[in-house]
Amino acid sequence: MAFIAVIILLYFGVLEHMEAMRVAIILGFSLVGIAGSYGVAWFGIRVNTFANSAPPSRPCPASRSRFIRFLWKPA
């Protein structure tokens, strides 16, 4: 994240000549957004790993419906 922070500081502070407070606000919200995206990805990977950790012991109850059995033909 430090690389992204430096790029944001250079772009908005040096090239756009914005005042320091506005650059700090932009930087703060950008880092919060990046951290939030990281958190969502981490949680998704964790849930997916848990879901794939063991083979199912029996079919999903939804697979008993006619429509699902029509679409999904077990091998």
Coordinates of N, CA and C in Angstrom, one line a residue:
M1 N 0.8 -1.2 0.0 CA 0.0 0.0 0.0 C 0.9 1.3 0.0
A2 N 2.1 1.1 0.4 CA 3.0 2.3 0.5 C 3.2 2.8 -0.9
F3 N 3.4 1.9 -1.9 CA 3.6 2.4 -3.3 C 2.4 3.2 -3.8
I4 N 1.2 2.7 -3.5 CA 0.0 3.4 -4.0 C -0.1 4.8 -3.3
A5 N 0.3 4.8 -2.0 CA 0.2 6.1 -1.2 C 1.2 7.1 -1.8
V6 N 2.4 6.6 -2.2 CA 3.3 7.5 -2.8 C 2.8 8.1 -4.2
I7 N 2.2 7.2 -5.0 CA 1.7 7.6 -6.3 C 0.6 8.6 -6.1
I8 N -0.3 8.4 -5.1 CA -1.4 9.3 -4.8 C -0.8 10.7 -4.4
L9 N 0.2 10.6 -3.5 CA 0.8 11.9 -3.0 C 1.4 12.7 -4.2
L10 N 2.2 11.9 -5.0 CA 2.8 12.6 -6.1 C 1.8 13.2 -7.1
Y11 N 0.8 12.4 -7.4 CA -0.2 12.9 -8.4 C -1.0 14.1 -7.9
F12 N -1.6 13.9 -6.8 CA -2.5 15.0 -6.3 C -1.7 16.2 -5.7
G13 N -0.6 15.9 -5.0 CA 0.2 16.9 -4.3 C 1.1 17.7 -5.2
V14 N 1.8 17.0 -6.1 CA 2.8 17.6 -7.0 C 2.2 18.0 -8.3
L15 N 1.5 17.1 -9.0 CA 1.1 17.4 -10.3 C -0.2 18.2 -10.4
E16 N -1.1 18.0 -9.4 CA -2.4 18.7 -9.4 C -2.3 19.9 -8.5
H17 N -1.3 20.1 -7.7 CA -1.1 21.2 -6.8 C -2.2 21.4 -5.8
M18 N -2.7 20.3 -5.3 CA -3.8 20.4 -4.3 C -3.2 20.7 -2.9
E19 N -4.0 21.2 -2.0 CA -3.6 21.5 -0.7 C -3.4 20.2 0.1
A20 N -2.6 20.2 1.1 CA -2.2 19.0 1.9 C -3.4 18.3 2.5
M21 N -4.4 19.1 3.0 CA -5.5 18.5 3.7 C -6.4 17.7 2.7
R22 N -6.6 18.2 1.5 CA -7.4 17.5 0.5 C -6.6 16.2 0.0
V23 N -5.3 16.3 -0.1 CA -4.5 15.1 -0.5 C -4.6 14.1 0.6
A24 N -4.6 14.5 1.9 CA -4.7 13.6 3.0 C -6.1 12.9 3.0
I25 N -7.1 13.6 2.7 CA -8.5 13.0 2.7 C -8.5 12.0 1.6
I26 N -8.1 12.3 0.4 CA -8.1 11.4 -0.7 C -7.3 10.2 -0.4
L27 N -6.1 10.4 0.2 CA -5.2 9.2 0.6 C -5.9 8.4 1.6
G28 N -6.5 9.0 2.6 CA -7.2 8.2 3.7 C -8.3 7.4 3.2
F29 N -9.2 8.0 2.4 CA -10.3 7.2 1.8 C -9.8 6.1 0.8
S30 N -8.8 6.4 0.1 CA -8.3 5.4 -0.8 C -7.7 4.2 0.0
L31 N -7.0 4.4 1.0 CA -6.5 3.3 1.8 C -7.6 2.6 2.5
V32 N -8.6 3.2 3.0 CA -9.7 2.5 3.6 C -10.4 1.7 2.6
G33 N -10.6 2.2 1.4 CA -11.2 1.4 0.3 C -10.4 0.1 -0.1
I34 N -9.1 0.3 -0.2 CA -8.2 -0.8 -0.5 C -8.2 -1.8 0.6
A35 N -8.2 -1.4 1.9 CA -8.3 -2.3 3.0 C -9.6 -3.1 3.1
G36 N -10.7 -2.4 2.7 CA -12.0 -3.0 2.6 C -12.1 -4.1 1.6
S37 N -11.5 -3.8 0.4 CA -11.5 -4.8 -0.7 C -10.6 -6.0 -0.3
Y38 N -9.5 -5.7 0.4 CA -8.7 -6.8 0.9 C -9.5 -7.7 1.9
G39 N -10.2 -7.0 2.8 CA -11.0 -7.8 3.8 C -12.1 -8.7 3.1
V40 N -12.8 -8.1 2.1 CA -13.8 -8.9 1.4 C -13.2 -10.1 0.7
A41 N -12.1 -9.8 0.0 CA -11.4 -10.9 -0.7 C -10.9 -12.0 0.3
W42 N -10.3 -11.6 1.4 CA -9.9 -12.5 2.4 C -11.0 -13.4 2.9
F43 N -12.2 -12.7 3.2 CA -13.3 -13.5 3.7 C -13.8 -14.4 2.7
G44 N -13.9 -14.0 1.4 CA -14.4 -14.9 0.4 C -13.5 -16.1 0.2
I45 N -12.2 -15.9 0.2 CA -11.2 -17.0 0.1 C -11.4 -18.0 1.3
R46 N -11.6 -17.4 2.5 CA -11.8 -18.2 3.7 C -13.1 -19.1 3.6
V47 N -14.2 -18.5 3.2 CA -15.4 -19.2 3.0 C -15.3 -20.3 1.9
N48 N -14.7 -19.9 0.8 CA -14.5 -20.9 -0.3 C -13.7 -22.1 0.2
T49 N -12.6 -21.8 0.9 CA -11.7 -22.9 1.4 C -12.5 -23.8 2.3
F50 N -13.3 -23.2 3.2 CA -14.1 -24.0 4.1 C -15.1 -24.8 3.4
A51 N -15.8 -24.2 2.4 CA -16.8 -25.0 1.6 C -16.2 -26.1 0.8
N52 N -14.9 -26.0 0.4 CA -14.3 -27.1 -0.4 C -13.4 -28.0 0.5
S53 N -13.5 -27.8 1.8 CA -12.6 -28.6 2.7 C -12.9 -30.1 2.8
A54 N -14.2 -30.4 2.6 CA -14.6 -31.8 2.8 C -15.6 -32.1 1.7
P55 N -15.6 -33.4 1.2 CA -16.6 -33.7 0.2 C -18.0 -33.8 0.8
P56 N -19.0 -33.5 0.1 CA -20.3 -33.6 0.7 C -20.7 -35.0 1.1
S57 N -21.4 -35.2 2.2 CA -21.7 -36.5 2.6 C -23.0 -37.0 1.9
R58 N -23.8 -36.0 1.5 CA -25.1 -36.4 0.8 C -25.4 -35.2 -0.1
P59 N -26.3 -35.4 -1.1 CA -26.6 -34.3 -2.0 C -27.3 -33.2 -1.3
C60 N -27.2 -32.0 -1.9 CA -27.9 -30.9 -1.4 C -29.4 -31.1 -1.5
P61 N -30.2 -30.7 -0.5 CA -31.6 -30.9 -0.5 C -32.3 -30.2 -1.8
A62 N -31.7 -29.2 -2.3 CA -32.3 -28.5 -3.4 C -32.2 -29.4 -4.7
S63 N -31.2 -30.3 -4.7 CA -31.0 -31.2 -5.8 C -32.2 -32.2 -6.0
R64 N -33.0 -32.3 -5.0 CA -34.1 -33.2 -5.1 C -35.3 -32.7 -5.9
S65 N -35.3 -31.4 -6.1 CA -36.4 -30.8 -6.9 C -36.4 -31.3 -8.3
R66 N -37.5 -31.3 -9.0 CA -37.5 -31.8 -10.4 C -36.7 -30.9 -11.3
F67 N -36.8 -29.6 -11.1 CA -36.1 -28.7 -12.0 C -34.6 -28.8 -11.9
I68 N -34.1 -29.0 -10.7 CA -32.7 -29.2 -10.5 C -32.2 -30.5 -11.1
R69 N -33.0 -31.5 -10.9 CA -32.7 -32.8 -11.4 C -32.7 -32.8 -12.9
F70 N -33.6 -32.0 -13.5 CA -33.6 -31.8 -15.0 C -32.4 -31.2 -15.5
L71 N -31.9 -30.1 -14.8 CA -30.7 -29.4 -15.2 C -29.4 -30.1 -14.9
W72 N -29.4 -30.8 -13.8 CA -28.2 -31.4 -13.3 C -28.3 -32.9 -13.3
K73 N -27.6 -33.6 -14.2 CA -27.6 -35.0 -14.3 C -26.4 -35.6 -13.6
P74 N -26.5 -36.2 -12.5 CA -25.4 -36.8 -11.8 C -24.7 -37.9 -12.6
A75 N -23.5 -38.0 -12.6 CA -22.7 -39.0 -13.3 C -22.8 -40.3 -12.6

